[in-house]
Phi, psi and omega in degrees: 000128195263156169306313188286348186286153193248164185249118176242181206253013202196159173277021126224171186225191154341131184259354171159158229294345177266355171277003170267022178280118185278138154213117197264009204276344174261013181295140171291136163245167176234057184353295164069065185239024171306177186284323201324321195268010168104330164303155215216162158230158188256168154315311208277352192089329163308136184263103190296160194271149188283142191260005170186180186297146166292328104317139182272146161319152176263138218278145173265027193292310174293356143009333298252127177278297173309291218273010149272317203279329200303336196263006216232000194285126154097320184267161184265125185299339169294001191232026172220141165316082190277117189315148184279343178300323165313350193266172165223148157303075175203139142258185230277348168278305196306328167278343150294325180325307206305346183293330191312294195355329182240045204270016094359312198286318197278327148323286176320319148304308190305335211294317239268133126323335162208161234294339176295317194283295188317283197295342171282334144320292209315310182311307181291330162338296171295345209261322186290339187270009150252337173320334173288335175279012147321112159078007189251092214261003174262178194250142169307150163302182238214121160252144196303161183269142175094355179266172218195154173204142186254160170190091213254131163228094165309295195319304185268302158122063170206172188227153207187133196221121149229171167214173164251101247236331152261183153219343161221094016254168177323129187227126171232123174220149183228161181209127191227150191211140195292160174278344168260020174066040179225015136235138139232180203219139183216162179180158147226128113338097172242060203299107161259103179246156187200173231225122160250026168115284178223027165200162170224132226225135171250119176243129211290110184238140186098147178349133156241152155218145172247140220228100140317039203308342185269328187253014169030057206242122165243134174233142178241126167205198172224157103042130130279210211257184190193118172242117145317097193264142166101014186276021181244318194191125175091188173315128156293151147210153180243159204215105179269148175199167200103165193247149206253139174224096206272094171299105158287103185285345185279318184247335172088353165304124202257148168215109167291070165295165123235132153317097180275162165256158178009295211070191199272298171267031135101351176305322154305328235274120193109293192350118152225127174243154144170225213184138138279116184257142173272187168309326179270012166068036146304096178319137151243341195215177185205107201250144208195151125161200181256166203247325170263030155219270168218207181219141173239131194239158198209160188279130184329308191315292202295336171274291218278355190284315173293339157289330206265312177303323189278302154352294177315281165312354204252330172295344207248358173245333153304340156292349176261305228235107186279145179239133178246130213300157152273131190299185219232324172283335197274138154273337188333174117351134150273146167324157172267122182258005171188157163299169167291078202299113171251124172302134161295128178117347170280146175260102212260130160313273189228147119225175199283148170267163220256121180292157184284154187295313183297009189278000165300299165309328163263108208327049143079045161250158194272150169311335159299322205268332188294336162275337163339309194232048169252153185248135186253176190275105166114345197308305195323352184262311184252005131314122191316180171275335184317309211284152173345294181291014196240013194239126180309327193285311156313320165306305206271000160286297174333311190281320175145007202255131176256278192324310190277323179296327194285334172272351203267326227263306210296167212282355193263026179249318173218000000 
């Protein structure tokens, strides 16, 4: 396989570079706007957004992961062809959409007269915009060059625009901008993945930024790293781990995360710490909690006097208590060992909202993600032809057709 072959969503794929001028207009939509999928009218007429899938995912148990993956240890997943069983019903704009979910944090910012209280939302903002790849172990489709998703949440107060604007190498860039004019978010996605054996690790490269427009403020940061474990045997599981460095460019003010990874006993596993700093590299806030619950910001002095105390005890409780180890071979999950012990003297920051009881059964989307690719009544008349919900091949996973999304994909579609 040459450097020029592409990562598609099927065993087949695009035949050159010019079928990939995307046009969806003979495209089948499959809608899927029965009651079955959760959508609601209102009293009032308003059409409420659906609480769940038109379909449940289709079990990958028959699979064999290995006797595809095996040939791939060691190569970047962008240069390879991939079975659609791997997938979810979204692509990879909608799912960048997903950063939105918690846009309550970046409101809340806009509110703070100062620039410290400001960057710590800003920091959970970032930290929230990775929480949906919690449990979401399937891969979004590949967009087409040139496909695009619109996305107006009146509710949440923001408007959201992506495309897909390269295709070597893949670029995906969005641009969201609040309804009440007092943000934007802006970013491009150059998602690099590659396959070690028994996992496969994606590192998100490029830029994000958030535009504070009233406090006239740009903050910047990329991604930490996001690895899947287990893709050969046993439980998927996921693991954000690296340090994320959120820049006020405007104030010189800094907020320093780290992703921790695993370890050896599993103590870490979720975690993120780190501190705000001013221009003068003055610690002012110290930020703690997990990326899969929630977040915190506490006075420096009081976390570490309070870590130092913990320390103590956690030695005086290893004389009693043998802990055991994870082996150097095992990739499993380590137990999750505790909720986020919130330092008395803390401010919570975030926390996560509670996935719907069916998210297991839909590959493990949020009530948000569950809305993503729904056609709403009349949208298909103002919708671009480009856009995301127009691809037959996602519909027809959504509904529940593996044989048709897997036929929507091949190149006589677009």
């Amino acid at each position: 396989m040459n450097s020029e072959e592409e990562f598609y969503d099927a065993e087949t794929g695009l035949d050159s570079d010019d079928s990939c001028e995307v046009s969806f207009k003979d495209a089948t939509v499959y809608d899927g706007k029965q009651t079955s999928n959760g959508s609601t009218l209102s009293q009032n007429g308003v059409w409420g957004r659906r609480t769940t899938l038109p379909a449940p995912m289709f079990s990958r148990n028959n699979f064999s992961v290995w006797g595809f993956l095996k040939k791939c240890i060691g190569m970047e997943l962008s240069k390879i062809t991939m079975p659609i069983v791997f997938n979810e019903p979204l692509s990879f704009l909608q799912r960048i959409s997903e950063y939105m979910e918690h846009t309550y944090l970046i409101h809340k910012a806009c509110t703070l007269s100062d620039s410290i209280e400001r960057m710590q939302f800003v920091a959970a903002f970032a930290v929230s915009a990775v929480a949906s790849q919690w449990d979401r172990t399937g891969k979004p489709f590949n967009p087409l060059l040139g496909e695009t998703y619109e996305l107006v949440r009146e509710d949440e107060g923001f408007r959201l625009i992506s495309e897909q604007v390269s295709h070597h190498p893949p670029i995906s860039a969005f641009y969201t901008e609040s309804l009440n004019q007092d943000f934007v978010f802006h970013g491009s996605i150059y998602p690099k993945l590659k396959f070690w054996g028994k996992s496969v690790e994606a590192e998100p490269k490029g830029t994000i930024t958030l535009e504070l427009l009233k406090h006239r403020e740009a903050y910047t940061w990329t991604n930490p790293h996001c690895c899947i474990h287990n893709v050969i045997l046993g439980k998927l599981w996921i693991e954000q781990y690296g340090t994320v460095e959120i820049v006020n460019h405007s104030t010189g003010d800094k907020c320093i995360l780290n992703f921790k990874p695993c370890g050896m006993f599993g103590k870490e596993l979720h975690k993120v710490e780190g501190h705000i700093q001013d221009k003068s590299k003055k610690k002012r806030h110290v930020i703690y909690g997990k990326w899969t619950e929630c977040m915190y910001a506490i006075d420096p002095k009081v976390y570490d006097s309070s870590r130092k105390a913990e320390k103590k005890s956690g030695s005086d409780a290893k004389k009693h208590k043998q802990v055991s180890a994870v082996s150097d071979d095992s990739d499993e999950m380590p137990e999750v060992q505790e909720t986020v012990a919130m330092i008395p003297g803390s401010s919570l920051l975030w926390r996560i909202v509670p996935r719907p009881p069916h998210s297991e059964q839909m590959y493990n989307f949020t009530s948000f993600a569950m809305s993503l690719n729904e056609l709403e009544p009349g949208m298909e008349t103002v919708l671009a032809p480009t856009d995301c919900r127009h691809r037959p091949d996602i519909r027809a996973m959504e509904n529940g057709d593996i044989g048709m999304s897997l036929y929507k994909n091949c190149p006589d579609i677009y």
